[in-house]
PDB file of C-alpha atoms in Angstrom:
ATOM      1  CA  UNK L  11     165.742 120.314 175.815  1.00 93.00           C
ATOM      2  CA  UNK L  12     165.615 123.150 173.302  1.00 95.00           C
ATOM      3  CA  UNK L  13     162.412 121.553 171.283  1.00 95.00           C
ATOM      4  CA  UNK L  14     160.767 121.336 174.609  1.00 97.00           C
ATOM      5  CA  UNK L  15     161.536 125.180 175.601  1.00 98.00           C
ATOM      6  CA  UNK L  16     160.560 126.475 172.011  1.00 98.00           C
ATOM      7  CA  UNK L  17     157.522 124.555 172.422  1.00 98.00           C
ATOM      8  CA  UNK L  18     156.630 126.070 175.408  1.00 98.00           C
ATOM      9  CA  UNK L  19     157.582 129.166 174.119  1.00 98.00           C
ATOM     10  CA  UNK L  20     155.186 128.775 171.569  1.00 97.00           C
ATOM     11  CA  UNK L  21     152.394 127.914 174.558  1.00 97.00           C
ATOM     12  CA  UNK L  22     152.959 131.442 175.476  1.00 97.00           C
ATOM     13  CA  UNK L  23     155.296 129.903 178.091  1.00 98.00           C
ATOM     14  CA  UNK L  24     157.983 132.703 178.238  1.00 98.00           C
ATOM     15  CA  UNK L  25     159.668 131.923 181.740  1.00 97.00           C
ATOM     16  CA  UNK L  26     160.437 128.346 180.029  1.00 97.00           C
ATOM     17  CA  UNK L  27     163.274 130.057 177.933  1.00 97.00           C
ATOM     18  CA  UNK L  28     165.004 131.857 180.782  1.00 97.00           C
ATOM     19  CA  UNK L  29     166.800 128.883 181.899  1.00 98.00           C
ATOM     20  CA  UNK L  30     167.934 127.567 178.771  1.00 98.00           C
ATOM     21  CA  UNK L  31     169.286 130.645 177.887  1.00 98.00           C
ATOM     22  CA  UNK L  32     170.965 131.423 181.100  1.00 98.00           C
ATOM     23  CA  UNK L  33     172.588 127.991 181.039  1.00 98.00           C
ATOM     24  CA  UNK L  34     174.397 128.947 178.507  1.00 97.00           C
ATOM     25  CA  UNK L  35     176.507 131.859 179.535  1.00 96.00           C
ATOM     26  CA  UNK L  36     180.208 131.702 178.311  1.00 94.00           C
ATOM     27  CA  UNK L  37     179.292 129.049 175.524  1.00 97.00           C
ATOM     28  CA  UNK L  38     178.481 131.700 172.584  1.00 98.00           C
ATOM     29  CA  UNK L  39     178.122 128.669 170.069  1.00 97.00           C
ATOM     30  CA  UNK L  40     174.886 127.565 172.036  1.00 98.00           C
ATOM     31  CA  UNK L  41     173.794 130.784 173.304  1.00 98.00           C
ATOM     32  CA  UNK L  42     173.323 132.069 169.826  1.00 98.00           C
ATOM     33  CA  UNK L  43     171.575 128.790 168.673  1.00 98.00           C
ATOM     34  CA  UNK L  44     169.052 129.030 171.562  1.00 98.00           C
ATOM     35  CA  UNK L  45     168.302 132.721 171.235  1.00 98.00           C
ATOM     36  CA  UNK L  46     167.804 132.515 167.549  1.00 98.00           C
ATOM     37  CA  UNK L  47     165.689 129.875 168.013  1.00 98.00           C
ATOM     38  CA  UNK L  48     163.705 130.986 171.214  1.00 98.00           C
ATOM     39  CA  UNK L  49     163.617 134.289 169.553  1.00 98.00           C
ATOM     40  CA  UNK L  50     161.390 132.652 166.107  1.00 98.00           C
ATOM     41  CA  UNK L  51     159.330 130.838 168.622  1.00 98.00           C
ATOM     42  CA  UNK L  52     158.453 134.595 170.173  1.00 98.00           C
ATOM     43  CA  UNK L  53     157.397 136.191 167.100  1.00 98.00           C
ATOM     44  CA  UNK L  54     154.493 138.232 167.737  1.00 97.00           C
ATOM     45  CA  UNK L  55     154.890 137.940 171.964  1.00 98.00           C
ATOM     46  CA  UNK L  56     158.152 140.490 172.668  1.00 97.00           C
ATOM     47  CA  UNK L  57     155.501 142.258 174.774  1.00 97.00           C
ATOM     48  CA  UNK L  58     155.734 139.660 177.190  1.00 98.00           C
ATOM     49  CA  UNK L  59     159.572 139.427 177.670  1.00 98.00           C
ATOM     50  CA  UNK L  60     159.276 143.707 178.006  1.00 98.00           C
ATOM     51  CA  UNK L  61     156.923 142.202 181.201  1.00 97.00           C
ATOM     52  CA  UNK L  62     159.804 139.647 181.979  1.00 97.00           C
ATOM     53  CA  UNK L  63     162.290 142.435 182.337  1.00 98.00           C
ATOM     54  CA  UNK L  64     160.352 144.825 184.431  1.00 97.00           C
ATOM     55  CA  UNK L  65     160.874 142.085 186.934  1.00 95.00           C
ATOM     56  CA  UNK L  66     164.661 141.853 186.287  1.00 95.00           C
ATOM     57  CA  UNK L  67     165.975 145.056 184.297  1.00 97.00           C
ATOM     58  CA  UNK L  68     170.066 143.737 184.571  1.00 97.00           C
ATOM     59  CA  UNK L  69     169.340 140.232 183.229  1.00 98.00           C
ATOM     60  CA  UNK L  70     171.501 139.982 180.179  1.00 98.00           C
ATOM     61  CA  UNK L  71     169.533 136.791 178.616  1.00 98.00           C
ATOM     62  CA  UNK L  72     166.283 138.745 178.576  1.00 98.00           C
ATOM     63  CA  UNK L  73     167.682 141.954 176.507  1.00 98.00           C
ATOM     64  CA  UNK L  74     169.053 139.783 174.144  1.00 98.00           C
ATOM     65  CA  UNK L  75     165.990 138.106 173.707  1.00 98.00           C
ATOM     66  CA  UNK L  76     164.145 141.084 173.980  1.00 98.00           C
ATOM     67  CA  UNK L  77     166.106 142.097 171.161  1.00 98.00           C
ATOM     68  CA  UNK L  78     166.667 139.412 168.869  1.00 98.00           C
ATOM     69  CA  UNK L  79     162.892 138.768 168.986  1.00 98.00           C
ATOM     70  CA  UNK L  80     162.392 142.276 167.539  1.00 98.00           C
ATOM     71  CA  UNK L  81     164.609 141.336 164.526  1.00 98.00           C
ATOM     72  CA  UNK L  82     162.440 138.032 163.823  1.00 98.00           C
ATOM     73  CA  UNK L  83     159.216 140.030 164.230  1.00 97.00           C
ATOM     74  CA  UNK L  84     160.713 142.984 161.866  1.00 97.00           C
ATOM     75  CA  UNK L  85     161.561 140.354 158.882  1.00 95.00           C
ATOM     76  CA  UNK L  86     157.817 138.744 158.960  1.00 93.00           C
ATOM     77  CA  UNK L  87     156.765 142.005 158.118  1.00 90.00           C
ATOM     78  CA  UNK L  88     159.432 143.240 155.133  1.00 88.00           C
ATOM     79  CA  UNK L  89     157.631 143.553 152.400  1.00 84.00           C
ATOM     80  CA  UNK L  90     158.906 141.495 149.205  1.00 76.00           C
ATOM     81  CA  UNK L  91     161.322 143.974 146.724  1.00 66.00           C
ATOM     82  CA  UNK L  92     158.494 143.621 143.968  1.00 58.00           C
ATOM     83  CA  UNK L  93     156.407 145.327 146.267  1.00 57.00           C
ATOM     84  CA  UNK L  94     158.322 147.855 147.882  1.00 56.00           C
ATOM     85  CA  UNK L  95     156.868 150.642 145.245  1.00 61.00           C
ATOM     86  CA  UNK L  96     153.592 149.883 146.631  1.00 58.00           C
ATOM     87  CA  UNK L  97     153.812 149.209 149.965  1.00 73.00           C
ATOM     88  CA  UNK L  98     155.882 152.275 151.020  1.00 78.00           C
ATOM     89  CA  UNK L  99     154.078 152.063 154.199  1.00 82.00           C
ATOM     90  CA  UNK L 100     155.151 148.581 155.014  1.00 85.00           C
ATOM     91  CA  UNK L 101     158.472 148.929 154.473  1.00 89.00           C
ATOM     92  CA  UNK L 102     158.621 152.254 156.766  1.00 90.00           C
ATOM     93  CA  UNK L 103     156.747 150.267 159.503  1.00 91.00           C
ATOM     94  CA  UNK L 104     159.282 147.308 158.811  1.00 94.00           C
ATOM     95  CA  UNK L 105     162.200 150.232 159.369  1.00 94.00           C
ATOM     96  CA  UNK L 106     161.003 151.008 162.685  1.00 95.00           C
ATOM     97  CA  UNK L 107     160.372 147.611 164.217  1.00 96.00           C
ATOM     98  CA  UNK L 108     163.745 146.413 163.179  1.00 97.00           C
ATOM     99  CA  UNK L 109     165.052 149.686 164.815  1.00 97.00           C
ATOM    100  CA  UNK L 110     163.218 148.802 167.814  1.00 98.00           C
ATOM    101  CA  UNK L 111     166.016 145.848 168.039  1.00 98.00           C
ATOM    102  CA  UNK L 112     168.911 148.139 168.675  1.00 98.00           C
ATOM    103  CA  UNK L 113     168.526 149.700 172.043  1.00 98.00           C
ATOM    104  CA  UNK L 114     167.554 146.090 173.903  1.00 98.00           C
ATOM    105  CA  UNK L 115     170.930 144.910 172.234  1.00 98.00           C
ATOM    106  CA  UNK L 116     173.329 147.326 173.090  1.00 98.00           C
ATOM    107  CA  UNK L 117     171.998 146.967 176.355  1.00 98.00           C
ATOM    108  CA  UNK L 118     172.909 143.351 176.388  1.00 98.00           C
ATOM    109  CA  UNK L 119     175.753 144.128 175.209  1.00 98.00           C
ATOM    110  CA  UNK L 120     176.369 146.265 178.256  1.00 98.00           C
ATOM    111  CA  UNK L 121     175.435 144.346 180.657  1.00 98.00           C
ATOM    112  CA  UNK L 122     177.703 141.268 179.615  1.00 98.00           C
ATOM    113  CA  UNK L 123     180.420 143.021 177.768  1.00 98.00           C
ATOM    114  CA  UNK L 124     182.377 139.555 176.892  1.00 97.00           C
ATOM    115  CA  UNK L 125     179.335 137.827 175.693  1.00 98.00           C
ATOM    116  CA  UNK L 126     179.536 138.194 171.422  1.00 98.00           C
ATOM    117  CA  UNK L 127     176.172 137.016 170.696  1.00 98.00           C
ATOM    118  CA  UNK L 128     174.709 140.705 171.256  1.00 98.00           C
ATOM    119  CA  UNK L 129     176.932 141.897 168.654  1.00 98.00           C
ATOM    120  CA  UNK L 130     176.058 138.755 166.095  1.00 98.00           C
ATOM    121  CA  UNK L 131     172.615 140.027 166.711  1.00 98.00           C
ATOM    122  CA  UNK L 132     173.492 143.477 165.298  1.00 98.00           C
ATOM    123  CA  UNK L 133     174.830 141.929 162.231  1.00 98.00           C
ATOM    124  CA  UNK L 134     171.429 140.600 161.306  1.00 98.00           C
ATOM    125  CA  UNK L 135     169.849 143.787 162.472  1.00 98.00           C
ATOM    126  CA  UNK L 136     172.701 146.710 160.348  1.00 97.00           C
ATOM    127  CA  UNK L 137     172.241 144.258 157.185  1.00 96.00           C
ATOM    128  CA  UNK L 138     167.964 144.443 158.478  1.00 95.00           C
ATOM    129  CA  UNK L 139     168.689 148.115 158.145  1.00 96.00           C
ATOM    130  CA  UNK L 140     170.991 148.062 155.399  1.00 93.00           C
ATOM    131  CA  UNK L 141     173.456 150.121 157.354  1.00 95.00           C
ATOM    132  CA  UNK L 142     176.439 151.524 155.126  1.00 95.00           C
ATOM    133  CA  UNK L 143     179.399 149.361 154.890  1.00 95.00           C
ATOM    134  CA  UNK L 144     181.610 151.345 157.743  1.00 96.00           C
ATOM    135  CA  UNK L 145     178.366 150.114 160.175  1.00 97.00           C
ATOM    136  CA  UNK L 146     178.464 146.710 159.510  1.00 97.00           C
ATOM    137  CA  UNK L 147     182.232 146.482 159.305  1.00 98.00           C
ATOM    138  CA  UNK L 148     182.503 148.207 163.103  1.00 98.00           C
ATOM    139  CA  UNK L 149     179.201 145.831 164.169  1.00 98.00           C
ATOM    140  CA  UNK L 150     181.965 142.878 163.018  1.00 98.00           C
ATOM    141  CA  UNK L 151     185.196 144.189 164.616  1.00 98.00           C
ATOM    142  CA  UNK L 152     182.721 143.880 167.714  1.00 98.00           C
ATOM    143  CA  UNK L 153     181.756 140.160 167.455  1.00 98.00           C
ATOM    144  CA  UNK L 154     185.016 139.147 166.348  1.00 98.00           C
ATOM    145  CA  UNK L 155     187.298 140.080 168.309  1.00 97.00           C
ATOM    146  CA  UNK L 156     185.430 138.644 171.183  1.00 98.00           C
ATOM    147  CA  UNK L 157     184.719 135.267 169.553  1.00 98.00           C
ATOM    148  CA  UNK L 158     186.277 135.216 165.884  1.00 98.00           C
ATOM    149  CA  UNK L 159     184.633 131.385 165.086  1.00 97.00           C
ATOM    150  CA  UNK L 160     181.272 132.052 166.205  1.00 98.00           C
ATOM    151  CA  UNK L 161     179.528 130.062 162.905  1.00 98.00           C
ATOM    152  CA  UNK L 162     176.359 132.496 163.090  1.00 98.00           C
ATOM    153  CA  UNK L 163     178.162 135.326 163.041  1.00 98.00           C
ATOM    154  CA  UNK L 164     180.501 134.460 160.544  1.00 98.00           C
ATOM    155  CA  UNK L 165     177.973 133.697 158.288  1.00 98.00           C
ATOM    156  CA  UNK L 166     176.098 136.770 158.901  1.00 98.00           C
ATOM    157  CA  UNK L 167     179.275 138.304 157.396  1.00 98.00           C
ATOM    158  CA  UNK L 168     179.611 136.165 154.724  1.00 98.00           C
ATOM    159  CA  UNK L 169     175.631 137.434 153.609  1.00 97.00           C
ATOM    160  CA  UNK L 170     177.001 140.933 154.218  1.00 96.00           C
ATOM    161  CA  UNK L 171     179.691 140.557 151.790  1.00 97.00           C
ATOM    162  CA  UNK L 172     177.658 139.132 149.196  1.00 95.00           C
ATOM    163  CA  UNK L 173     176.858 140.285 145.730  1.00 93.00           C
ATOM    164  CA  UNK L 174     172.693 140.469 146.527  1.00 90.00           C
ATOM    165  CA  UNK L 175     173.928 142.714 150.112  1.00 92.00           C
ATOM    166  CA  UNK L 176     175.901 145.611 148.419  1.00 91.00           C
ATOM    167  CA  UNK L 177     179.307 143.115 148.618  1.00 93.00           C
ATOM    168  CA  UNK L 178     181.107 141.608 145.641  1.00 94.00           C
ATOM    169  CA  UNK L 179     181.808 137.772 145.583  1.00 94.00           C
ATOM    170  CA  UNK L 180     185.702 138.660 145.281  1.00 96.00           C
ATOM    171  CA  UNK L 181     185.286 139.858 149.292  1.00 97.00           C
ATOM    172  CA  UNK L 182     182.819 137.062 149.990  1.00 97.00           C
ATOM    173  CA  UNK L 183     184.874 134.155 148.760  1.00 97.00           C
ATOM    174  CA  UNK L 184     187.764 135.412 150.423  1.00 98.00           C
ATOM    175  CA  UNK L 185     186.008 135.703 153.590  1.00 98.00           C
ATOM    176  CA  UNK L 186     184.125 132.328 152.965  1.00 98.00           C
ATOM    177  CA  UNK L 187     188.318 130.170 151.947  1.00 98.00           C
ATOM    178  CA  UNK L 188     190.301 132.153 154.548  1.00 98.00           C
ATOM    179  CA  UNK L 189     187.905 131.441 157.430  1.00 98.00           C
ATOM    180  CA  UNK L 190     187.127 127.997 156.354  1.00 96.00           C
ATOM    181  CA  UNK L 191     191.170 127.205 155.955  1.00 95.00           C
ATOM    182  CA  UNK L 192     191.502 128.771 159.490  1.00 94.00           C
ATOM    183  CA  UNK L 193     188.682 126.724 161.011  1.00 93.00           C
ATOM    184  CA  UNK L 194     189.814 124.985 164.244  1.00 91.00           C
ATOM    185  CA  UNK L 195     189.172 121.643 165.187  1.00 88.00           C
ATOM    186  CA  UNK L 196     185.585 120.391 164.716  1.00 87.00           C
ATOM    187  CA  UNK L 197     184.223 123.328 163.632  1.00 93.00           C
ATOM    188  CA  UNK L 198     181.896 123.613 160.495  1.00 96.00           C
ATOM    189  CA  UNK L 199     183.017 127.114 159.501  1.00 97.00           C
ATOM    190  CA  UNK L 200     184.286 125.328 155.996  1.00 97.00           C
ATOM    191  CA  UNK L 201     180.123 125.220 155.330  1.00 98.00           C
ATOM    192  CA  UNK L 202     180.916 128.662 154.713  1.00 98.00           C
ATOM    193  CA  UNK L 203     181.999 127.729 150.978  1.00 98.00           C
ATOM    194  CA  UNK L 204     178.578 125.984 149.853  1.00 97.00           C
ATOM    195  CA  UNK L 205     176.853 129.013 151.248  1.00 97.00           C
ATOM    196  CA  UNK L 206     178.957 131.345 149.305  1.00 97.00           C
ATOM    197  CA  UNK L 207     178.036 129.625 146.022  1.00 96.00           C
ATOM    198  CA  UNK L 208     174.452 129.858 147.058  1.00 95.00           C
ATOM    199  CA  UNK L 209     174.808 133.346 147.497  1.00 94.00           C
ATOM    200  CA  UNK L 210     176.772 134.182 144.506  1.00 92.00           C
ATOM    201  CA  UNK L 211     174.918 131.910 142.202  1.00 90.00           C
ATOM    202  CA  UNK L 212     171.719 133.604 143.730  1.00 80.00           C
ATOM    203  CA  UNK L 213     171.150 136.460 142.093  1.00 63.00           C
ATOM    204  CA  UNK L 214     170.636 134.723 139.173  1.00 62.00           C
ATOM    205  CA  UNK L 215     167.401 132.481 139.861  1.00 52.00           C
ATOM    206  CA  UNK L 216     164.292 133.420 140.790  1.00 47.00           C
ATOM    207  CA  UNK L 217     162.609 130.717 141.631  1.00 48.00           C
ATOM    208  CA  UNK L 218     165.711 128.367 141.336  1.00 50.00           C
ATOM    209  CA  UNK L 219     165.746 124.856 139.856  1.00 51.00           C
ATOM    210  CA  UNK L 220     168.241 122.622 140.165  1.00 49.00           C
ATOM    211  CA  UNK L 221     169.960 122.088 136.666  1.00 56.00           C
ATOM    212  CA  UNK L 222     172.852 123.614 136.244  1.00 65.00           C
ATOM    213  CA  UNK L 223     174.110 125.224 139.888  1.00 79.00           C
ATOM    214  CA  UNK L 224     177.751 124.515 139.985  1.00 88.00           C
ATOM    215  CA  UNK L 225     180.497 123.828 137.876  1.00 89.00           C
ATOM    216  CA  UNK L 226     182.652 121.468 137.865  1.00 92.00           C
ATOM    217  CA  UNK L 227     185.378 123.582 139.622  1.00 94.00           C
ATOM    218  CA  UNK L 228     182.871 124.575 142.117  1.00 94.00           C
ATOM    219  CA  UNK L 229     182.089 120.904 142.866  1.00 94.00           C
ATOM    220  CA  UNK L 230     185.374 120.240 143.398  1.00 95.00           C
ATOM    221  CA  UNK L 231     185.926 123.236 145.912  1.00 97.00           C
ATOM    222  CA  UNK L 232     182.747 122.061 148.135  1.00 96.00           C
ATOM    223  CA  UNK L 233     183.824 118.345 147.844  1.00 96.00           C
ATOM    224  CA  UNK L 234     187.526 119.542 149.409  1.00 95.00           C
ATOM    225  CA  UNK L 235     185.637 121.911 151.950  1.00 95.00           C
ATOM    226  CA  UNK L 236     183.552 118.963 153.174  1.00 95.00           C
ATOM    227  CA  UNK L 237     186.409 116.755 153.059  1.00 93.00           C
ATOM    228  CA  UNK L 238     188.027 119.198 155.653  1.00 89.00           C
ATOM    229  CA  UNK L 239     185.227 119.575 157.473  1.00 91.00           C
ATOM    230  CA  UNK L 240     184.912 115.887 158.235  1.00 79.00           C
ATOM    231  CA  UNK L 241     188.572 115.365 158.706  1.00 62.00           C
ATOM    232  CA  UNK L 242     188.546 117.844 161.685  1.00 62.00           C
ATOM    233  CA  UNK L 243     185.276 116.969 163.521  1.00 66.00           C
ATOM    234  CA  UNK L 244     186.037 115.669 166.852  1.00 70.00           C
ATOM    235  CA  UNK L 245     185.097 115.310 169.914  1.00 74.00           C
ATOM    236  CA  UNK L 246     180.782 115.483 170.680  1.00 83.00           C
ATOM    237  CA  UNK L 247     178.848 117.357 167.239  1.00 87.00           C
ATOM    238  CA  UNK L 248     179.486 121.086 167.210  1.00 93.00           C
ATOM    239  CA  UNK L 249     176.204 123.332 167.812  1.00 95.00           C
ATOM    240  CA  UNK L 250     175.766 124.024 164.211  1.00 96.00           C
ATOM    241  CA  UNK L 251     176.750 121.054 162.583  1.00 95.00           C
ATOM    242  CA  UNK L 252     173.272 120.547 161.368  1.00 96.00           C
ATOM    243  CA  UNK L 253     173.262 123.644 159.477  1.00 97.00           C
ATOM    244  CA  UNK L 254     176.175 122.332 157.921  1.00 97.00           C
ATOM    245  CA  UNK L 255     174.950 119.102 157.012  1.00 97.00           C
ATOM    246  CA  UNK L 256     172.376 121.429 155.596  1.00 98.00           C
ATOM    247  CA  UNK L 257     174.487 123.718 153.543  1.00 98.00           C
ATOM    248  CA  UNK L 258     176.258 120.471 152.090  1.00 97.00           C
ATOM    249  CA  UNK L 259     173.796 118.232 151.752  1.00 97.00           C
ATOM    250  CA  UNK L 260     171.928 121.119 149.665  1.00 97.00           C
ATOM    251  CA  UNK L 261     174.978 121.598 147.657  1.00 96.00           C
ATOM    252  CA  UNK L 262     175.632 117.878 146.380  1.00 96.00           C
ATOM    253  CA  UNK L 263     172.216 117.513 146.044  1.00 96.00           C
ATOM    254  CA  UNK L 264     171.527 120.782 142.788  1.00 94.00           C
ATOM    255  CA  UNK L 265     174.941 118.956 141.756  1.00 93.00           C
ATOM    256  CA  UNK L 266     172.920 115.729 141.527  1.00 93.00           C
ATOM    257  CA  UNK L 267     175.965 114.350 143.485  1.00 95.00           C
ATOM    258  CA  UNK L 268     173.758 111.957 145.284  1.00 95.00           C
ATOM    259  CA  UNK L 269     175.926 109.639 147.431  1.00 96.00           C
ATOM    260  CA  UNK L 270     177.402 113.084 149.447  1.00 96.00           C
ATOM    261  CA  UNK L 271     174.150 114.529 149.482  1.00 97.00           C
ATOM    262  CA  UNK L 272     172.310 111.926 150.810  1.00 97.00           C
ATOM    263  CA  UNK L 273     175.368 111.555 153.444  1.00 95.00           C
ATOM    264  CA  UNK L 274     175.179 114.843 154.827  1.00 96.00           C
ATOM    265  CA  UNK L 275     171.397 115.010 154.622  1.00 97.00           C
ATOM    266  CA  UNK L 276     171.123 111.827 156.389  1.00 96.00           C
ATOM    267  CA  UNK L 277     173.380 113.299 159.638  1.00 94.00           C
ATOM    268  CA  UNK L 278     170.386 116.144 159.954  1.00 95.00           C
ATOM    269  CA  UNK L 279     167.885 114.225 162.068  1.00 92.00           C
ATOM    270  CA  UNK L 280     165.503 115.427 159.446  1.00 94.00           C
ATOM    271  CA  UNK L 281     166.096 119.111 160.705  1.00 95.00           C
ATOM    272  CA  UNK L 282     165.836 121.763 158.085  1.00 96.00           C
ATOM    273  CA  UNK L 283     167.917 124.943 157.978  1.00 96.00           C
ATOM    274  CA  UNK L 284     166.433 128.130 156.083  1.00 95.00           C
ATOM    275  CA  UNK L 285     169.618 129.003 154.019  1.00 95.00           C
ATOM    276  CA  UNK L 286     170.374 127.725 151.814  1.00 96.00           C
ATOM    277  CA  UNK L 287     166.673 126.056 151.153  1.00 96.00           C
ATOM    278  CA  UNK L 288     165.140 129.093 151.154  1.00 94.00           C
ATOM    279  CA  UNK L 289     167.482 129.807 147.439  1.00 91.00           C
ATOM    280  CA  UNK L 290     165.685 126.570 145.937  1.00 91.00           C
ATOM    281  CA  UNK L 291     161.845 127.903 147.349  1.00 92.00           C
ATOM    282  CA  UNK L 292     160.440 127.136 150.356  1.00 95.00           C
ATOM    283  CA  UNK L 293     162.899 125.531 152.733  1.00 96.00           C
ATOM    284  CA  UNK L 294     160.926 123.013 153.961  1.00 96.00           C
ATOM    285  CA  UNK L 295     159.625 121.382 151.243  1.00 97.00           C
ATOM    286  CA  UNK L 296     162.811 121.730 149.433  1.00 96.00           C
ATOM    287  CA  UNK L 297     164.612 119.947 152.471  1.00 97.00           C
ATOM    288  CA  UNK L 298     161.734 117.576 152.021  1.00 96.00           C
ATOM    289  CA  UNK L 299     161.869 116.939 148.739  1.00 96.00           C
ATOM    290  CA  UNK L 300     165.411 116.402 148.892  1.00 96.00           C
ATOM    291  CA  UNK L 301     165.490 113.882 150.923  1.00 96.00           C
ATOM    292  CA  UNK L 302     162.512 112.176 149.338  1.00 96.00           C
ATOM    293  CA  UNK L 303     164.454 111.960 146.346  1.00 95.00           C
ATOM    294  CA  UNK L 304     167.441 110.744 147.831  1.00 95.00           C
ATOM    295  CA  UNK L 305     165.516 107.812 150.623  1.00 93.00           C
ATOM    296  CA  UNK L 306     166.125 109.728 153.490  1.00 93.00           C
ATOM    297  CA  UNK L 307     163.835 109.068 155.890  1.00 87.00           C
ATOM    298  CA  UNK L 308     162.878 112.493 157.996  1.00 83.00           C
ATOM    299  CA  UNK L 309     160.865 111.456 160.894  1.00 75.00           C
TER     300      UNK L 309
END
């Protein structure tokens, strides 16, 4: 249902998304999959969901969209850190379209005052801004303490804490072992621990290659957070699990532990996630490559 209301989305088809997303009030775990995703499918049309909300000024789903969208279309335009000394301009006009993000959200966030996803949006858009610390912890408190296992916002934290974000990978592992050893039931908050190593060995690589990622230690540590991943999952596949698939599948694959890899890649429907692809190059043909190398067939 979701490929079929992006791709309408993508027709210029904006009243396609207002059901999916309204169908999924009180289920934050979808709700922030299908905005994120309904939001990248907008890029470069947030005019027309201003038009949307003339029509309906207290609809909740179309503020957050509203405002999410402005995040995705203020990241195609950041200019790359190389460039920043030359493209001043850019990066002052990338400034004020992420800005432009803020006032849609706290309006969402005001007009459904449970609802976390608003909040997980202002994650993305404080470390968009690179807020000071106090800002993004208080943006945090926010999402949290309404839904404390929503996986997107928890891994915006987890970015937020890392070494490349103005954090230290003493915070960020913390973060990334005490919320995947407090993970309930089926959830694939434990992903959190590949992505940490991503992060922290991320720094260091520019473009990355895939010889000599992870230690042996390391190895171990994502082996035992996959293991408890999989020994929790119940019930019908969490919204995210893909992504997680992702994150380890990625992982045992720069480890050149193939079996695992090719495991968790398999269990992606050929679905790509950007992180933590986008470390290796582009995530597509990373994801691609991957599972070229490893027979998984993608389509």
């Amino acid at each position: 249902m979701l490929d079929e209301t992006v791709t309408a989305v993508h027709r210029r088809n904006l009243e396609a998304g207002l059901p999916a997303l309204a169908a999924t009030r009180g289920d934050p775990e979808v709700r922030a999959l299908r905005v994120e995703a309904l939001a990248r499918a907008a890029v470069g049309m947030s005019k027309g969901i201003e038009s949307l909300i003339v029509r309906d000024q207290t609809n909740a789903d179309l503020w957050l969209w509203l405002g999410r969208t402005r995040i995705e279309e203020a990241w195609e335009i950041k200019p790359e850190v190389k460039a920043r000394a030359v493209q001043a301009h850019r990066l002052e006009a990338y400034h004020a379209a992420m800005e432009q993000a803020r006032q849609p959200l706290l309006t969402a966030a005001g007009l459904a005052p449970n609802d976390p996803v608003p909040w997980e949006s202002m994650l993305w858009l404080a470390l968009g801004l690179e807020r000071p610390r106090a800002d993004k912890d208080s943006v945090w408190f926010e999402c949290a303490r309404r839904w404390p296992t929503l996986y997107s916002a928890n891994v915006a934290r987890l970015v937020t804490l890392s070494p490349g974000w103005g954090g230290t990978a003493q915070e960020m592992f913390e973060f990334a072992r005490t919320t995947a050893s407090r993970a309930p039931e089926g959830s694939p908050l434990p992903a959190l621990l590949p992505l940490a190593h991503f992060e922290n060995v991320a720094g260091e690589r520019t473009p990355m290659s895939r010889g000599g990622w992870f230690s042996f230690d390391v190895q171990r540590e994502i082996v035992s957070a996959a293991g408890q991943w999989s020994e929790r999952r119940i019930g019908p596949p969490h919204p995210r699990s893909i992504e997680a698939h992702n994150a380890f599948g990625a992982a045992f694959y720069v480890a050149d532990l193939r079996r695992p890899a090719r495991g968790h890649l398999v269990r992606t429907s050929g679905r790509y996630s950007r992180v933590p692809w986008s470390h290796l190059g582009d995530p597509e043909s990373q994801f691609q490559r991957a599972c070229g190398k490893l027979n998984v067939i993608t389509n």
